[in-house]
Coordinates of C-alpha atoms and ligand atoms in Angstrom, one line a residue:
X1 CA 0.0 0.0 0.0
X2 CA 1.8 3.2 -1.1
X3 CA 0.5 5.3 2.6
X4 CA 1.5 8.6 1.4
X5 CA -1.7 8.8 -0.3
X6 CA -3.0 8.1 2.7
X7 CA -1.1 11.1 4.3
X8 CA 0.2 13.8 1.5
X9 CA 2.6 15.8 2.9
X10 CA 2.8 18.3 0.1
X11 CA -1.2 18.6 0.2
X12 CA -1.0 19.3 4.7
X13 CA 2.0 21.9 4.0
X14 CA -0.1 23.4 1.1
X15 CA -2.8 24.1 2.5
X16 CA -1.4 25.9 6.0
X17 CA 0.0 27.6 3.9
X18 CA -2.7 28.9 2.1
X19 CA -5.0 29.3 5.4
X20 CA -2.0 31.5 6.7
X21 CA -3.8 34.5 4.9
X22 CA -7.0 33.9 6.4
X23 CA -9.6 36.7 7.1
X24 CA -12.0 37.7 10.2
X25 CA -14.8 37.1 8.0
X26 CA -13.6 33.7 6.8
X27 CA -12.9 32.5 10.0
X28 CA -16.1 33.8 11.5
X29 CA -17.9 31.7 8.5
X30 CA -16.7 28.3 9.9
X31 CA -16.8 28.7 13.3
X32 CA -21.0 29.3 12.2
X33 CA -21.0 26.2 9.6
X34 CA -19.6 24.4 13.0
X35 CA -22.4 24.9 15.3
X36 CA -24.4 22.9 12.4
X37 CA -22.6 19.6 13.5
X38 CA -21.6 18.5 10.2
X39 CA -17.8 18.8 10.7
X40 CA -15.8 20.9 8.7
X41 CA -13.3 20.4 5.7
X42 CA -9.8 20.2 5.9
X43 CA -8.8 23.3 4.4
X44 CA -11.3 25.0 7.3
X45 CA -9.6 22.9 9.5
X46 CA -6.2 24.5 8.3
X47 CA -7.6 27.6 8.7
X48 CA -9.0 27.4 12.6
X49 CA -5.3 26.3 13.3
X50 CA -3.7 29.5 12.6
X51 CA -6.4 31.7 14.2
X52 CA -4.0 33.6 16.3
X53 CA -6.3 36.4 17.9
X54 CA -7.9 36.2 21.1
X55 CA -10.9 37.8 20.0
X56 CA -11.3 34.7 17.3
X57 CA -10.1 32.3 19.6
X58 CA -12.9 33.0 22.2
X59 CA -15.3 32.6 19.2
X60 CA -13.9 29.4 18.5
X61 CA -13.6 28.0 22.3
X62 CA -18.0 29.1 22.2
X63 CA -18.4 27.6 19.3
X64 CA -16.6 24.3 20.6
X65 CA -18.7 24.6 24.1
X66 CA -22.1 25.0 22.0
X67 CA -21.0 21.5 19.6
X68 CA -19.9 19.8 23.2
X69 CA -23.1 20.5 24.7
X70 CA -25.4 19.8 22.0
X71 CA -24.1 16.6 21.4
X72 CA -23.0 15.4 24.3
X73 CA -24.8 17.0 27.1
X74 CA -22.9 17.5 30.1
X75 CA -21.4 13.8 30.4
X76 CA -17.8 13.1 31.1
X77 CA -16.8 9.7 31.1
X78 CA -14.2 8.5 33.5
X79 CA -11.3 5.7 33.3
X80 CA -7.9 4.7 34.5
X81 CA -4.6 3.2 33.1
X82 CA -3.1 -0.2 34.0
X83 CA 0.0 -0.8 32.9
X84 CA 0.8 -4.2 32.6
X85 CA 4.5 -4.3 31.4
X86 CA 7.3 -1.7 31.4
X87 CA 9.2 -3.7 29.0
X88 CA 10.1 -2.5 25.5
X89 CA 12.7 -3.3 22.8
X90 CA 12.3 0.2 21.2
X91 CA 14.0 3.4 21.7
X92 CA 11.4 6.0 21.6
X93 CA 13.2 8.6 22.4
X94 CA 10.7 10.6 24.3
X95 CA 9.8 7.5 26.6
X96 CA 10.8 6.6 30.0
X97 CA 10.1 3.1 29.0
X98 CA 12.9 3.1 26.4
X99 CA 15.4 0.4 26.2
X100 CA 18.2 3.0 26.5
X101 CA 16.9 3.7 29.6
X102 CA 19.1 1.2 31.7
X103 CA 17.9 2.8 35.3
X104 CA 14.8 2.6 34.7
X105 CA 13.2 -0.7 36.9
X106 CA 11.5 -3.0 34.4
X107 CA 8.7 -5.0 35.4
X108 CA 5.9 -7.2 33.6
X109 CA 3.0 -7.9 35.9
X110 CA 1.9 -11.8 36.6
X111 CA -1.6 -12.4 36.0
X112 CA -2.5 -12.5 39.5
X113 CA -0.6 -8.7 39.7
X114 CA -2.5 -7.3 37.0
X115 CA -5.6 -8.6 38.8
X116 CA -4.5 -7.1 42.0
X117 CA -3.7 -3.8 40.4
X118 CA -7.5 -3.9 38.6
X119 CA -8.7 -4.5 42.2
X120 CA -7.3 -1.5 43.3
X121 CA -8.8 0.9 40.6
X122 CA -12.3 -0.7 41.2
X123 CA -11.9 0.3 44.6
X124 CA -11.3 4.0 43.2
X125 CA -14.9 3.4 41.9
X126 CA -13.5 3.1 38.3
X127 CA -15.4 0.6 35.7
X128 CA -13.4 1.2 32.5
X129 CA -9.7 0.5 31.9
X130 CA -7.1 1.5 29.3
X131 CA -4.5 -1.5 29.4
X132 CA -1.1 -0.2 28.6
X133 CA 2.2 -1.6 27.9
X134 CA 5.6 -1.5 26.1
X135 CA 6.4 -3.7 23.0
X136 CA 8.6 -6.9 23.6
X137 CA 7.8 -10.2 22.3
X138 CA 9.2 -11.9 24.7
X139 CA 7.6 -10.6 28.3
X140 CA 4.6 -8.1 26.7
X141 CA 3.6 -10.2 23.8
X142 CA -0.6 -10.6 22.5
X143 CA -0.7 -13.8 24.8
X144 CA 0.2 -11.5 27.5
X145 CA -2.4 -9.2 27.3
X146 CA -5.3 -11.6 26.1
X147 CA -4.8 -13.4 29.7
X148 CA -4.2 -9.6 31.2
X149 CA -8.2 -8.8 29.7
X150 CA -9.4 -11.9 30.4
X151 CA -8.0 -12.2 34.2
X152 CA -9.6 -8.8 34.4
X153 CA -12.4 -9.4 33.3
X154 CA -13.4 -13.2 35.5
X155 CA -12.1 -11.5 38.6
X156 CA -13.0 -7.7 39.2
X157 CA -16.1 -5.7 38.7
X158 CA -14.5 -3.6 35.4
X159 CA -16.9 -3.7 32.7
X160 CA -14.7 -2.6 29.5
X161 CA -11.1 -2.5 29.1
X162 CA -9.8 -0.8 26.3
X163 CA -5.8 -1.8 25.3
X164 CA -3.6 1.1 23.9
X165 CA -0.8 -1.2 22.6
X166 CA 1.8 -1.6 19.6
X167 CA 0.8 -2.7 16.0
X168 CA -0.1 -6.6 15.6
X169 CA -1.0 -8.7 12.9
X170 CA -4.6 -9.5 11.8
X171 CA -4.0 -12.6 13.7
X172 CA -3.5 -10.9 17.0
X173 CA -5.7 -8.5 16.7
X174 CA -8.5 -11.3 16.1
X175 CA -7.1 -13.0 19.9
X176 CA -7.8 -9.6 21.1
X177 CA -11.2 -9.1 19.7
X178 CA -12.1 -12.2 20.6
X179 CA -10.8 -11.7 24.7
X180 CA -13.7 -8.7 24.2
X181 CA -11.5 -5.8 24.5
X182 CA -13.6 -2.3 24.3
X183 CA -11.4 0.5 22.1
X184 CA -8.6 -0.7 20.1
X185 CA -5.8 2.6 20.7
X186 CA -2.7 3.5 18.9
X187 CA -0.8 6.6 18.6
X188 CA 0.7 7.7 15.5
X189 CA 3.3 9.8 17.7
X190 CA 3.4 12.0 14.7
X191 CA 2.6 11.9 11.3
X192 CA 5.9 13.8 9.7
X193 CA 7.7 11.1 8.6
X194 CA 11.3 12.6 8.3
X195 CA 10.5 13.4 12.2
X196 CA 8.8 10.1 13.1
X197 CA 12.3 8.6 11.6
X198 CA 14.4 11.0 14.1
X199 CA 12.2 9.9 17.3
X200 CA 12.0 6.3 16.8
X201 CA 15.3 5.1 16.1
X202 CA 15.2 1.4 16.4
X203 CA 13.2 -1.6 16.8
X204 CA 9.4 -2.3 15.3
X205 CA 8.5 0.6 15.9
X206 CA 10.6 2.5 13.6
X207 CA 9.0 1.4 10.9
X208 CA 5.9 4.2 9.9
X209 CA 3.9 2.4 7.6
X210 CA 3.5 -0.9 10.0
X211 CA 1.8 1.5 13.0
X212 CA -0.4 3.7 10.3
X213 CA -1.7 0.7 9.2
X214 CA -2.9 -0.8 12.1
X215 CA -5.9 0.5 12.4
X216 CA -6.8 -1.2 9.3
X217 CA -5.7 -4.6 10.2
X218 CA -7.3 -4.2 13.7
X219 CA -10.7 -3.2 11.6
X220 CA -10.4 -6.5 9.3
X221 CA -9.6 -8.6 12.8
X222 CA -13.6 -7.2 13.4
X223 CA -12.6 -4.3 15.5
X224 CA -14.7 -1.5 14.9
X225 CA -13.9 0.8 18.1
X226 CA -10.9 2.4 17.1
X227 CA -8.4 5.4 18.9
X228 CA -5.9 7.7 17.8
X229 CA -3.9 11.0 18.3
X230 CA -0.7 12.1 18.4
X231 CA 2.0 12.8 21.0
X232 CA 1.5 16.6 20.9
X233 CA 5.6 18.4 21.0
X234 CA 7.4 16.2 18.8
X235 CA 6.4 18.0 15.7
X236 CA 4.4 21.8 14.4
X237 CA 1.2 20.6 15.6
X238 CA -0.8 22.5 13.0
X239 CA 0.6 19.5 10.8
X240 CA -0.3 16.9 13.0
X241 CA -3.7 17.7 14.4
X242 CA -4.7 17.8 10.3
X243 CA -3.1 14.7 9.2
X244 CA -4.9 13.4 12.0
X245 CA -8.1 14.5 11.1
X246 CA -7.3 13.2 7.4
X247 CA -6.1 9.4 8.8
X248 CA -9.9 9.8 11.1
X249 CA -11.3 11.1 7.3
X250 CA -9.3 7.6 5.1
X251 CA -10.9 5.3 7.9
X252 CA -14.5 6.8 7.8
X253 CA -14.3 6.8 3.7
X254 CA -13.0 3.7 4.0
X255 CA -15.0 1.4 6.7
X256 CA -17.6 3.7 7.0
X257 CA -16.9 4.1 10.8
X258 CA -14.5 6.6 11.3
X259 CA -12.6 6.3 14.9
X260 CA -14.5 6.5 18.1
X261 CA -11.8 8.7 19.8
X262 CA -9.3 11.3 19.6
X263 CA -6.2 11.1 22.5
X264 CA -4.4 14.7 23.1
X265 CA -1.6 13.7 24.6
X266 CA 1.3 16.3 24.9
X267 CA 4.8 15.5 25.5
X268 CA 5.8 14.7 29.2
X269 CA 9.1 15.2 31.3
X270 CA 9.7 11.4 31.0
X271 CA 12.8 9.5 33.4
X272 CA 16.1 9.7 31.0
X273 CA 14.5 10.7 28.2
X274 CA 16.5 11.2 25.4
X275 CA 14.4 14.6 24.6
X276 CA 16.2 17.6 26.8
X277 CA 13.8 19.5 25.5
X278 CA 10.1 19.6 24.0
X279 CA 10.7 19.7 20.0
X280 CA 7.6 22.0 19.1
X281 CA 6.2 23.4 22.4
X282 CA 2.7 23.4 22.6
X283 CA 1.1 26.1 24.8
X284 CA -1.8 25.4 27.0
X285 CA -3.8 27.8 24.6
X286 CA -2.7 26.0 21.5
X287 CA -3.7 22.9 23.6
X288 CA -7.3 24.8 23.8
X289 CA -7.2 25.5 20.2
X290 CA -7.0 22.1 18.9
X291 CA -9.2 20.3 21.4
X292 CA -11.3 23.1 19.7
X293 CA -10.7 22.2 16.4
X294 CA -11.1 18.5 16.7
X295 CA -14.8 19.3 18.7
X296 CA -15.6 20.9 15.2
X297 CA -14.2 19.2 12.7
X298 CA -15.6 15.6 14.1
X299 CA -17.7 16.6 16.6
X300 CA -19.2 12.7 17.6
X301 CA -15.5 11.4 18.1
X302 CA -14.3 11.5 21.4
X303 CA -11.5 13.3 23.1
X304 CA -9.7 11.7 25.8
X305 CA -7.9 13.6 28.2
X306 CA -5.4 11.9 30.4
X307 CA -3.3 13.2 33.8
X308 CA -0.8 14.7 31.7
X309 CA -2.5 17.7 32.2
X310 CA -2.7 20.0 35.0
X311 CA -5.8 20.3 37.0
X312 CA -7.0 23.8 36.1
X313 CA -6.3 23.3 32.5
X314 CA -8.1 19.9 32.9
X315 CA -11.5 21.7 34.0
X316 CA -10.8 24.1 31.2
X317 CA -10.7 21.4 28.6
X318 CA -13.3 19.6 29.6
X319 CA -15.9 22.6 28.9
X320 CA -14.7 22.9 25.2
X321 CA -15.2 19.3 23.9
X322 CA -13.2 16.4 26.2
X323 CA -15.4 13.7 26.6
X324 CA -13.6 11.4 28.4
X325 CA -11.4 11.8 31.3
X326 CA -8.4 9.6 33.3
X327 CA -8.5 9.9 37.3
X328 CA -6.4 9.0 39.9
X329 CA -3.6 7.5 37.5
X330 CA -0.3 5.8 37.7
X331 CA 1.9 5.7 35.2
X332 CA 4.0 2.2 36.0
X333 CA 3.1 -1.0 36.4
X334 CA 2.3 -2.2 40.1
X335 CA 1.2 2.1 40.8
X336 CA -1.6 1.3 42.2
X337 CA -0.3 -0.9 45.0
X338 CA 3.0 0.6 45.6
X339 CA 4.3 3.9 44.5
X340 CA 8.1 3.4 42.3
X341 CA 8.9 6.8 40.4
X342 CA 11.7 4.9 39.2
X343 CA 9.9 3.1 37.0
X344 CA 7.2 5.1 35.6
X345 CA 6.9 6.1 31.8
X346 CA 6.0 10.0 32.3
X347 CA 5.5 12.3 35.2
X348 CA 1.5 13.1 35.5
X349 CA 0.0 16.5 36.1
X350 CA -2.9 15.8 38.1
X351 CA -2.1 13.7 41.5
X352 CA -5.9 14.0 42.8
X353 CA -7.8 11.0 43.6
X354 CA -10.8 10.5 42.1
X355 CA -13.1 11.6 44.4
X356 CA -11.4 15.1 44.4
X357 CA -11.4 14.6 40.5
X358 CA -15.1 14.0 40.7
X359 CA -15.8 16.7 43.2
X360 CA -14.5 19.2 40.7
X361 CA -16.1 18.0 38.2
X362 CA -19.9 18.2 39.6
X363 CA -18.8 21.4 41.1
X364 CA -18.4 22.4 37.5
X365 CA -21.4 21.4 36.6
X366 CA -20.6 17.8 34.6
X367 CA -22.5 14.7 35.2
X368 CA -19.4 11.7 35.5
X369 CA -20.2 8.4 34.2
X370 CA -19.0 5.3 34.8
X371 CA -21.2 3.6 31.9
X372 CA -19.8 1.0 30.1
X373 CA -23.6 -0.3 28.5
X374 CA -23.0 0.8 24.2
X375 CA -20.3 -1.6 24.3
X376 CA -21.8 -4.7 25.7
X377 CA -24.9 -3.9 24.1
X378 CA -23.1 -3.9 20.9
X379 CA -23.7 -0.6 20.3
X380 CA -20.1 -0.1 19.2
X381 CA -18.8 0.8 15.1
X382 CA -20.9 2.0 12.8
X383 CA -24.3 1.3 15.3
X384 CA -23.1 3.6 17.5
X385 CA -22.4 6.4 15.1
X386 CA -25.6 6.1 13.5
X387 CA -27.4 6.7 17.1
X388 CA -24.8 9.5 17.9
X389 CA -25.6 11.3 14.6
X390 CA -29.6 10.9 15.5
X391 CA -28.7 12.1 18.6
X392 CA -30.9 9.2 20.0
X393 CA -27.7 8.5 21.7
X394 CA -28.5 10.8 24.9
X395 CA -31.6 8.3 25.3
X396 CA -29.4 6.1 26.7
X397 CA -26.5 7.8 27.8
X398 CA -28.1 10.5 30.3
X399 CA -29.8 7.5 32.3
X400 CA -26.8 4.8 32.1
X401 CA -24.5 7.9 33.6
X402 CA -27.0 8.8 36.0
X403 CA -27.3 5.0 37.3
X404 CA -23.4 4.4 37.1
X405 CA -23.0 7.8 39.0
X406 CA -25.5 6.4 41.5
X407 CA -23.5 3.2 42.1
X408 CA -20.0 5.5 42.8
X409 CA -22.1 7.5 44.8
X410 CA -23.5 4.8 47.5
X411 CA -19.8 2.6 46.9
X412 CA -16.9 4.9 46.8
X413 CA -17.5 8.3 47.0
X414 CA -16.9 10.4 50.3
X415 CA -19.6 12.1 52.3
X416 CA -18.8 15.5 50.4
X417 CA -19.1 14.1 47.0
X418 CA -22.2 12.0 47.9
X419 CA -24.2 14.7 49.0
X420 CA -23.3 17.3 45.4
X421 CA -24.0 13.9 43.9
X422 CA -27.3 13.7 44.9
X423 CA -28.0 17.2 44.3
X424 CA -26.5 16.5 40.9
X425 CA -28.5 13.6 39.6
X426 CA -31.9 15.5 41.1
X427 CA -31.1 18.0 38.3
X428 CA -30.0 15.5 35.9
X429 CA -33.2 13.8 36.1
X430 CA -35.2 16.2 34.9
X431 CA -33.3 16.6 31.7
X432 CA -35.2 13.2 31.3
X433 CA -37.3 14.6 28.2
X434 CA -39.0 11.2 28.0
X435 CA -41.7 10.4 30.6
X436 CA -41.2 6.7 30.5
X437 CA -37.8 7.0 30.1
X438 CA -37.2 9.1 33.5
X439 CA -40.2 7.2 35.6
X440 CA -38.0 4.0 34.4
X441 CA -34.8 5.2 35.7
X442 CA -35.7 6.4 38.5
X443 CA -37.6 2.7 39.4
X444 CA -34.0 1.6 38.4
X445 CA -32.4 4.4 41.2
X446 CA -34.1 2.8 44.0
X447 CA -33.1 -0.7 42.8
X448 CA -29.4 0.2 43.0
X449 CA -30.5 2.1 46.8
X450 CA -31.2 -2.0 47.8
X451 CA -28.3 -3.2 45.9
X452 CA -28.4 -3.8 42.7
X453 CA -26.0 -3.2 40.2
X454 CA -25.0 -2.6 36.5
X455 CA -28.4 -2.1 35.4
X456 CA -28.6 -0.8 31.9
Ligands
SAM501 N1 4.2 0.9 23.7 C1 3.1 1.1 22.9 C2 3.3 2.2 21.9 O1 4.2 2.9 22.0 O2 2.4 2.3 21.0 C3 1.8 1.4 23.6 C4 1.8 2.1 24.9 S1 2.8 3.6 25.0 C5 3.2 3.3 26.6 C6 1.4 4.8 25.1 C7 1.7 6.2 24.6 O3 2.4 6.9 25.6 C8 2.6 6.4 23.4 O4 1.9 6.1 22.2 C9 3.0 7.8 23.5 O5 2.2 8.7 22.7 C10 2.8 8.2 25.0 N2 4.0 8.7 25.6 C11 5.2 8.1 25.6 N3 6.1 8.9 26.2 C12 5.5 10.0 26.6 C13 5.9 11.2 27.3 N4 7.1 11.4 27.7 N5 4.9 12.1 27.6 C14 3.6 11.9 27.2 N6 3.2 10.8 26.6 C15 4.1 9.8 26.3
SF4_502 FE1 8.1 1.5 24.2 FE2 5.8 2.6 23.6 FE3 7.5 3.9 25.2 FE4 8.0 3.7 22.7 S1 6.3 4.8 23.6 S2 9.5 3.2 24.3 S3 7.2 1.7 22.2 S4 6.5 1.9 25.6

């Protein structure tokens, strides 16, 4: 497959070029076509990225708030890491998990670790899971974590896990559809190839066209619940935040189901990295920008947010399109039971626990949900995004996060966050439209009062 069709340089460069000599009214003429919902086209997408003035900017961050609202309410979903392995024959050389890095204390989890480390985020209140882990065949391979998802799943209360792992064949990625695995998530790192080349030195990873192609062998293994993004600092990010919204564009052309999320992760102190500095510096504003820009230009795909990110920023974020959220997360495997900085990939941003992470974000005036119910309903692919684009997606959503709140609320949560959260869901309740819909979930409230869970 010749993947520079897939991702023309020439034609990214060409057109931020062009969009340099935007006007007002241009710009003002998008952010409107925005509100509609309908995304925008690339070469409006070039444009929004080199807004420069505040006074557009603020248009743009309204604009993003209006697309995040109407579509998905005022729902943040909320999930932790597990980090299986620390191993990796690669040389990233960003990563604290490099295999340059000889100080670094490498550590694969046993089966019966990894279950006592997905123990320990259930008792955060957490549901959802992103599995992570280096590449090497020999201690991190698929085998490794198929029995990692399935351990998970027979022994702990977590009702999706989602894997952000290296490439694989068709073959693996079948064994990991087939262990039930939620979002499939790989990061391109960066789209420039002469830069990709420069950061990834040696080992499988080095090779570009093996990890853009992934997605496509994971959607021929049968799965249709796809991530992406880009390490945000390693290159200009005007380039990468539109060859990423041309990959989401080749995959929704091409399988008719475009990806289910966006990641924004930006470039971390990491131990002994190889980086002394951050390539491209992205400011928090840019980082406002393009969360921005991705909320109009595919306004039903996700945006994940981890603990990179600082607190304040977080809560700023999460009002102009993030719809998903990591709390109270550890960044080496075995950080939930013990605490070993010498072995973590990155240093995070946000060292709050979940509760306080919840507490600000119901102070803030967003619902947090814990559902996990369109996956195992099969409501996944291009089922889901049919329902998102109907916006009969908030039919189910608003009551599953209601109920799932409930559950953190009477399991986990302190007496502080129990009593906003009860305030809260009053309020969410009567955003119930449907009559039969809210008299049903509220029968369903007082189930889960007498103990009943994961009703959906
Ligand atoms: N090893 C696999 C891979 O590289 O695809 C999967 C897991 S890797 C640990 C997950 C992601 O962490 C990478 O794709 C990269 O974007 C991100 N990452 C690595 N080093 C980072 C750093 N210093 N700061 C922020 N994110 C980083
Ligand atoms: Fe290994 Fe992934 Fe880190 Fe690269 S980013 S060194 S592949 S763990």
């Amino acid at each position: 497959m010749d993947t520079t069709k897939i991702i023309n340089e020439n034609y990214i460069e060409e057109i931020l070029k062009s969009a340099k000599n935007y006007t007002k009214e241009e710009v003002i003429d998008i952010i409107e076509k925005s509100k509609d919902c309908f995304g925008i086209t690339f070469e409006e997408a070039a444009v929004l990225l080199q807004v420069k003035e505040d006074e557009l900017l603020d248009k743009m961050f309204e604009a993003a708030r209006f697309i995040k609202n109407k579509i998905y309410g005022n729902r943040i979903v909320v999930f932790a890491p597990l980090y299986t392995s620390n191993e990796c024959t690669n040389n990233c050389l960003y990563c604290g998990f490099r295999a340059a890095n000889k100080e670094l204390h490498r550590r694969t989890l046993s089966v019966e670790e990894v279950i006592n480390e997905a123990r320990a985020i259930q008792n955060q209140g957490h549901k959802r899971i992103l599995l992570v882990c280096g590449e090497d065949e020999k201690k991190t391979n698929i085998n490794h974590i198929v029995q990692s998802v399935e351990a998970i799943y027979d022994n702990c209360d977590i009702r999706r896990i989602n894997v952000n792992a290296a490439p694989m064949t068709v073959e693996d990625f079948k064994k990991l559809k087939a262990a039930q695995i939620g979002t499939y998530q790989i990061f391109q790192e960066t789209y420039h190839r002469e830069t990709y080349k420069k950061m990834h030195p040696l080992g499988l990873k080095s090779d570009y066209d093996w990890r853009l192609t992934a997605l496509e062998r994971a959607f021929e293994a049968g799965i249709d619940d796809l991530g992406i993004g880009v390490l945000l600092g390693l290159y200009d990010y005007k380039f990468d935040v539109l060859a990423t919204l041309i990959h989401s564009d080749y995959l929704d052309n091409k399988y008719n189901v475009g990806p289910h999320t966006i990641s924004i992760p930006r470039l971390r102190p990491a131990h002994n990295s190889a980086l002394k500095e951050v390539p491209y510096p992205v400011s928090d504003m840019d980082l406002k920008k393009i969360v921005a820009v991705y909320r109009m230009a595919v306004p039903y795909t996700g945006i994940i947010l981890s603990t990179r990110e600082n607190k304040d920023l977080r809560d700023e974020l999460l009002e102009l399109g993030v719809s998903q959220i990591s709390a109270g997360s550890k960044t080496n495997p075995g950080g939930y039971e013990e605490e070993d900085c010498e072995a973590t990939q990155f240093e995070t941003s946000d060292e709050r626990d979940v509760d306080q992470v919840l507490s600000a974000v119901i102070k803030q005036g967003h619902l947090p949900s814990f559902c996990t119910a369109c996956y195992r309903a099969k409501r996944t692919g291009e089922a889901f995004m049919e329902l998102a684009k109907d916006a009969h997606i908030h039919e189910f959503c608003q009551p599953n996060a209601i109920l799932t709140f409930k559950e953190y609320l009477l399991d986990y949560a302190s007496k502080e966050t129990r009593e906003a959260g009860e305030k809260m869901i009053e309020r969410e309740l009567e955003k119930i439209l449907d009559g039969k819909v809210k008299v049903e979930t509220i029968k369903r409230l007082e189930r889960i009062e007498k103990g009943e869970r994961d009703l959906y």
